[in-house]
PDB file of C-alpha atoms (C1' of nucleotides) in Angstrom:
ATOM      1  CA  MET A 233      23.659   0.566  -4.439  1.00 93.00           C
ATOM      2  CA  LEU A 234      20.658   3.124  -3.514  1.00 96.00           C
ATOM      3  CA  GLY A 235      18.586   3.853  -0.161  1.00 97.00           C
ATOM      4  CA  ILE A 236      15.608   3.820   0.058  1.00 97.00           C
ATOM      5  CA  GLN A 237      14.737   7.756  -0.264  1.00 97.00           C
ATOM      6  CA  GLU A 238      16.501   7.534  -3.993  1.00 97.00           C
ATOM      7  CA  VAL A 239      14.559   3.858  -4.526  1.00 97.00           C
ATOM      8  CA  ALA A 240      11.331   5.569  -3.978  1.00 97.00           C
ATOM      9  CA  ARG A 241      12.233   8.773  -5.656  1.00 97.00           C
ATOM     10  CA  GLN A 242      13.561   6.909  -8.557  1.00 97.00           C
ATOM     11  CA  LEU A 243      10.265   4.554  -8.644  1.00 97.00           C
ATOM     12  CA  ASP A 244       8.496   7.434  -8.030  1.00 96.00           C
ATOM     13  CA  VAL A 245       6.233   5.315  -4.612  1.00 97.00           C
ATOM     14  CA  THR A 246       6.858   5.938  -0.199  1.00 97.00           C
ATOM     15  CA  MET A 247       9.057   4.014   1.170  1.00 97.00           C
ATOM     16  CA  ARG A 248       6.652   2.735   3.067  1.00 97.00           C
ATOM     17  CA  THR A 249       5.018   1.348  -0.849  1.00 97.00           C
ATOM     18  CA  LEU A 250       9.518  -0.630   0.068  1.00 98.00           C
ATOM     19  CA  ARG A 251       8.948  -1.304   3.074  1.00 97.00           C
ATOM     20  CA  PHE A 252       5.539  -2.954   2.653  1.00 97.00           C
ATOM     21  CA  TYR A 253       6.224  -4.550  -0.398  1.00 97.00           C
ATOM     22  CA  GLU A 254       9.439  -6.443   1.250  1.00 97.00           C
ATOM     23  CA  ASP A 255       7.068  -6.991   4.748  1.00 96.00           C
ATOM     24  CA  LYS A 256       5.504  -8.878   2.340  1.00 96.00           C
ATOM     25  CA  GLY A 257       8.204 -11.314   0.939  1.00 95.00           C
ATOM     26  CA  LEU A 258       8.453  -9.876  -2.506  1.00 96.00           C
ATOM     27  CA  ILE A 259      11.994  -8.440  -2.488  1.00 97.00           C
ATOM     28  CA  ALA A 260      14.791  -8.894  -0.221  1.00 97.00           C
ATOM     29  CA  PRO A 261      17.363  -5.638   0.154  1.00 98.00           C
ATOM     30  CA  GLN A 262      20.730  -5.719   2.065  1.00 97.00           C
ATOM     31  CA  ARG A 263      21.338  -4.288   4.978  1.00 96.00           C
ATOM     32  CA  VAL A 264      23.867  -2.231   6.440  1.00 96.00           C
ATOM     33  CA  GLY A 265      23.372  -2.468   9.810  1.00 95.00           C
ATOM     34  CA  THR A 266      19.204  -2.118  10.001  1.00 95.00           C
ATOM     35  CA  THR A 267      19.352   0.790   6.872  1.00 97.00           C
ATOM     36  CA  ARG A 268      18.415  -0.878   3.907  1.00 97.00           C
ATOM     37  CA  ILE A 269      20.421  -1.033   0.746  1.00 97.00           C
ATOM     38  CA  TYR A 270      18.792  -1.138  -2.449  1.00 98.00           C
ATOM     39  CA  SER A 271      20.864  -3.145  -5.572  1.00 97.00           C
ATOM     40  CA  ARG A 272      19.726  -3.094  -9.550  1.00 96.00           C
ATOM     41  CA  ARG A 273      18.268  -6.821  -8.391  1.00 94.00           C
ATOM     42  CA  GLU A 274      15.413  -4.980  -6.533  1.00 96.00           C
ATOM     43  CA  ILE A 275      14.788  -2.527  -8.617  1.00 97.00           C
ATOM     44  CA  ALA A 276      14.080  -4.638 -11.806  1.00 96.00           C
ATOM     45  CA  ARG A 277      11.749  -6.637  -9.265  1.00 96.00           C
ATOM     46  CA  MET A 278      10.134  -3.421  -7.701  1.00 97.00           C
ATOM     47  CA  ARG A 279       9.620  -2.596 -11.822  1.00 97.00           C
ATOM     48  CA  LEU A 280       7.608  -5.652 -12.103  1.00 95.00           C
ATOM     49  CA  ILE A 281       5.504  -5.221  -8.945  1.00 97.00           C
ATOM     50  CA  LEU A 282       4.640  -1.438 -10.326  1.00 97.00           C
ATOM     51  CA  ARG A 283       3.869  -3.120 -12.989  1.00 97.00           C
ATOM     52  CA  GLY A 284       1.517  -6.020 -11.604  1.00 96.00           C
ATOM     53  CA  LYS A 285      -0.232  -4.497  -9.731  1.00 96.00           C
ATOM     54  CA  ARG A 286      -1.638  -2.304 -12.392  1.00 96.00           C
ATOM     55  CA  LEU A 287      -2.189  -4.997 -14.253  1.00 96.00           C
ATOM     56  CA  GLY A 288      -4.467  -5.877 -11.328  1.00 95.00           C
ATOM     57  CA  PHE A 289      -2.673  -9.118 -10.155  1.00 96.00           C
ATOM     58  CA  SER A 290      -2.509  -9.250  -6.104  1.00 96.00           C
ATOM     59  CA  ILE A 291       0.326  -9.275  -4.535  1.00 96.00           C
ATOM     60  CA  ARG A 292       0.636 -13.115  -4.635  1.00 95.00           C
ATOM     61  CA  GLU A 293       0.151 -13.891  -7.711  1.00 95.00           C
ATOM     62  CA  ILE A 294       2.968 -11.343  -8.054  1.00 96.00           C
ATOM     63  CA  LYS A 295       5.313 -13.180  -5.620  1.00 95.00           C
ATOM     64  CA  GLU A 296       4.803 -16.508  -7.422  1.00 94.00           C
ATOM     65  CA  PHE A 297       5.388 -15.017 -10.745  1.00 94.00           C
ATOM     66  CA  LEU A 298       8.596 -13.524  -8.822  1.00 94.00           C
ATOM     67  CA  ASP A 299      10.133 -16.421  -7.186  1.00 92.00           C
ATOM     68  CA  LEU A 300       9.749 -18.733 -10.570  1.00 92.00           C
ATOM     69  CA  TYR A 301      11.625 -15.808 -11.662  1.00 87.00           C
ATOM     70  CA  ASP A 302      14.897 -16.619  -9.505  1.00 86.00           C
ATOM     71  CA  VAL A 303      14.936 -20.438 -10.033  1.00 89.00           C
ATOM     72  CA  ASP A 304      14.006 -20.996 -14.017  1.00 87.00           C
ATOM     73  CA  PRO A 305      16.389 -19.661 -15.969  1.00 88.00           C
ATOM     74  CA  GLU A 306      15.276 -19.724 -18.919  1.00 92.00           C
ATOM     75  CA  HIS A 307      11.576 -18.547 -17.195  1.00 91.00           C
ATOM     76  CA  VAL A 308      10.026 -21.482 -19.369  1.00 92.00           C
ATOM     77  CA  ALA A 309       8.195 -22.048 -15.747  1.00 89.00           C
ATOM     78  CA  GLN A 310       7.201 -18.172 -15.631  1.00 89.00           C
ATOM     79  CA  ALA A 311       5.986 -17.979 -19.028  1.00 93.00           C
ATOM     80  CA  ARG A 312       2.628 -20.545 -18.585  1.00 93.00           C
ATOM     81  CA  GLN A 313       2.062 -18.881 -15.610  1.00 93.00           C
ATOM     82  CA  LEU A 314       1.579 -15.980 -16.865  1.00 94.00           C
ATOM     83  CA  LEU A 315      -0.302 -17.325 -19.278  1.00 96.00           C
ATOM     84  CA  MET A 316      -2.484 -18.476 -17.219  1.00 96.00           C
ATOM     85  CA  LYS A 317      -2.987 -15.386 -15.224  1.00 96.00           C
ATOM     86  CA  ILE A 318      -3.103 -13.524 -18.239  1.00 96.00           C
ATOM     87  CA  GLY A 319      -6.233 -15.967 -18.720  1.00 97.00           C
ATOM     88  CA  GLU A 320      -7.671 -15.480 -15.691  1.00 96.00           C
ATOM     89  CA  ARG A 321      -7.210 -11.499 -14.989  1.00 96.00           C
ATOM     90  CA  VAL A 322      -8.380 -10.941 -18.860  1.00 97.00           C
ATOM     91  CA  SER A 323     -12.242 -12.983 -18.035  1.00 97.00           C
ATOM     92  CA  ALA A 324     -12.104 -11.689 -14.532  1.00 95.00           C
ATOM     93  CA  LEU A 325     -11.857  -7.932 -16.408  1.00 95.00           C
ATOM     94  CA  ARG A 326     -14.810  -9.154 -19.436  1.00 97.00           C
ATOM     95  CA  LYS A 327     -17.015 -10.242 -15.674  1.00 95.00           C
ATOM     96  CA  GLN A 328     -16.661  -6.782 -14.811  1.00 95.00           C
ATOM     97  CA  LYS A 329     -17.266  -4.721 -18.132  1.00 96.00           C
ATOM     98  CA  ARG A 330     -20.978  -7.234 -18.185  1.00 97.00           C
ATOM     99  CA  ALA A 331     -21.538  -6.300 -15.040  1.00 96.00           C
ATOM    100  CA  ILE A 332     -21.155  -2.562 -16.191  1.00 96.00           C
ATOM    101  CA  ASP A 333     -22.639  -2.721 -19.416  1.00 97.00           C
ATOM    102  CA  GLN A 334     -25.769  -3.750 -17.524  1.00 98.00           C
ATOM    103  CA  THR A 335     -25.853  -1.156 -14.720  1.00 97.00           C
ATOM    104  CA  LEU A 336     -25.138   1.397 -17.612  1.00 98.00           C
ATOM    105  CA  GLU A 337     -28.241  -0.466 -19.805  1.00 98.00           C
ATOM    106  CA  GLU A 338     -30.323  -0.266 -16.379  1.00 98.00           C
ATOM    107  CA  LEU A 339     -29.234   3.258 -15.177  1.00 98.00           C
ATOM    108  CA  ARG A 340     -30.235   4.649 -19.270  1.00 98.00           C
ATOM    109  CA  LEU A 341     -33.704   3.177 -18.674  1.00 98.00           C
ATOM    110  CA  LEU A 342     -34.157   4.452 -15.155  1.00 98.00           C
ATOM    111  CA  GLU A 343     -33.220   7.832 -16.746  1.00 98.00           C
ATOM    112  CA  ARG A 344     -35.502   7.668 -19.903  1.00 98.00           C
ATOM    113  CA  GLN A 345     -38.185   6.738 -17.208  1.00 97.00           C
ATOM    114  CA  ALA A 346     -37.469   9.885 -15.301  1.00 98.00           C
ATOM    115  CA  LEU A 347     -37.146  11.764 -18.140  1.00 97.00           C
ATOM    116  CA  THR A 348     -40.661  10.262 -19.372  1.00 95.00           C
ATOM    117  CA  LEU A 349     -42.446  11.419 -16.062  1.00 95.00           C
ATOM    118  CA  ILE A 350     -40.593  15.067 -16.445  1.00 94.00           C
ATOM    119  CA  ASP A 351     -42.005  15.444 -19.828  1.00 91.00           C
ATOM    120  CA  GLY A 352     -45.466  14.250 -19.580  1.00 88.00           C
ATOM    121  CA  ALA A 353     -45.990  16.206 -16.370  1.00 90.00           C
ATOM    122  CA  ALA A 354     -44.806  19.363 -18.045  1.00 89.00           C
ATOM    123  CA  THR A 355     -47.406  18.750 -21.038  1.00 87.00           C
ATOM    124  CA  ALA A 356     -50.537  18.318 -18.753  1.00 87.00           C
ATOM    125  CA  ARG A 357     -50.066  21.563 -16.699  1.00 83.00           C
ATOM    126  CA  ASN A 358     -50.002  23.278 -20.514  1.00 84.00           C
ATOM    127  CA  ASP A 359     -52.911  21.684 -21.174  1.00 79.00           C
ATOM    128  CA  ASP A 360     -54.829  22.789 -17.491  1.00 74.00           C
ATOM    129  CA  GLU A 361     -53.567  26.012 -18.377  1.00 68.00           C
ATOM    130  CA  ASN A 362     -55.186  26.648 -21.733  1.00 75.00           C
ATOM    131  CA  LYS A 363     -58.280  24.586 -20.700  1.00 65.00           C
ATOM    132  CA  HIS A 364     -58.113  28.116 -18.369  1.00 66.00           C
ATOM    133  CA  ASP A 365     -57.463  29.889 -21.956  1.00 62.00           C
ATOM    134  CA  ASP A 366     -60.668  28.624 -22.772  1.00 63.00           C
TER     135      ASP A 366
ATOM    136  C1'  DA B 316      17.908  14.465  10.140  1.00 73.90           C
ATOM    137  C1'  DT B 317      17.572  10.242   8.340  1.00 73.90           C
ATOM    138  C1'  DT B 318      15.490   5.285   9.025  1.00 73.90           C
ATOM    139  C1'  DC B 319      12.725   1.131  11.188  1.00 73.90           C
ATOM    140  C1'  DT B 320       9.503  -0.590  13.287  1.00 73.90           C
ATOM    141  C1'  DT B 321       4.990  -1.173  14.730  1.00 73.90           C
ATOM    142  C1'  DA B 322       0.538   0.207  15.119  1.00 73.90           C
ATOM    143  C1'  DC B 323      -3.902   2.071  13.831  1.00 73.90           C
ATOM    144  C1'  DA B 324      -7.028   3.775  10.510  1.00 73.90           C
TER     145       DA B 324
ATOM    146  C1'  DT C 338      -1.065   2.501   1.573  1.00 73.90           C
ATOM    147  C1'  DG C 339      -0.785   7.282   5.432  1.00 73.90           C
ATOM    148  C1'  DT C 340      -0.017   9.039   9.654  1.00 73.90           C
ATOM    149  C1'  DA C 341       2.000   9.266  14.460  1.00 73.90           C
ATOM    150  C1'  DA C 342       4.922   7.199  18.056  1.00 73.90           C
ATOM    151  C1'  DG C 343       9.312   5.927  20.058  1.00 73.90           C
ATOM    152  C1'  DT C 344      14.478   4.378  18.496  1.00 73.90           C
ATOM    153  C1'  DA C 345      19.171   4.000  17.231  1.00 73.90           C
TER     154       DA C 345
END
DNA sequence: ATTCTTACA
DNA sequence: TGTAAGTA
């Protein structure tokens, strides 16, 4: 059983973050008076929470997953839901990627046009100087 | 000195 | 989430 400070250090998060996820109902550390005491289970849940966050899942989705983790010992329902969520996440990321690719193409086009404009102006200037040489 | 809650950014 | 304020 560890204090909030130690847990925060181990997970590399702030105490604020631990209280935040508790407030969202993702973890429920024991209490000694008002002071929070974290068990091995809370720490394990926090690791899952942090990973879910890294993968881009919402707090709500992570909570749903965690809730199922408790009821279904075999984790079958979890696996199914996870599979569905992964599919959604992959689709969302692919959609974002398409948008990014489109933006990149547009920027490259604009870049070429800008370069052409600059090059064209320089060429015109040189031609003008040549006329004076005549 | 530490932790907690609440509220605002 | 960070930070500040006022407690226990």
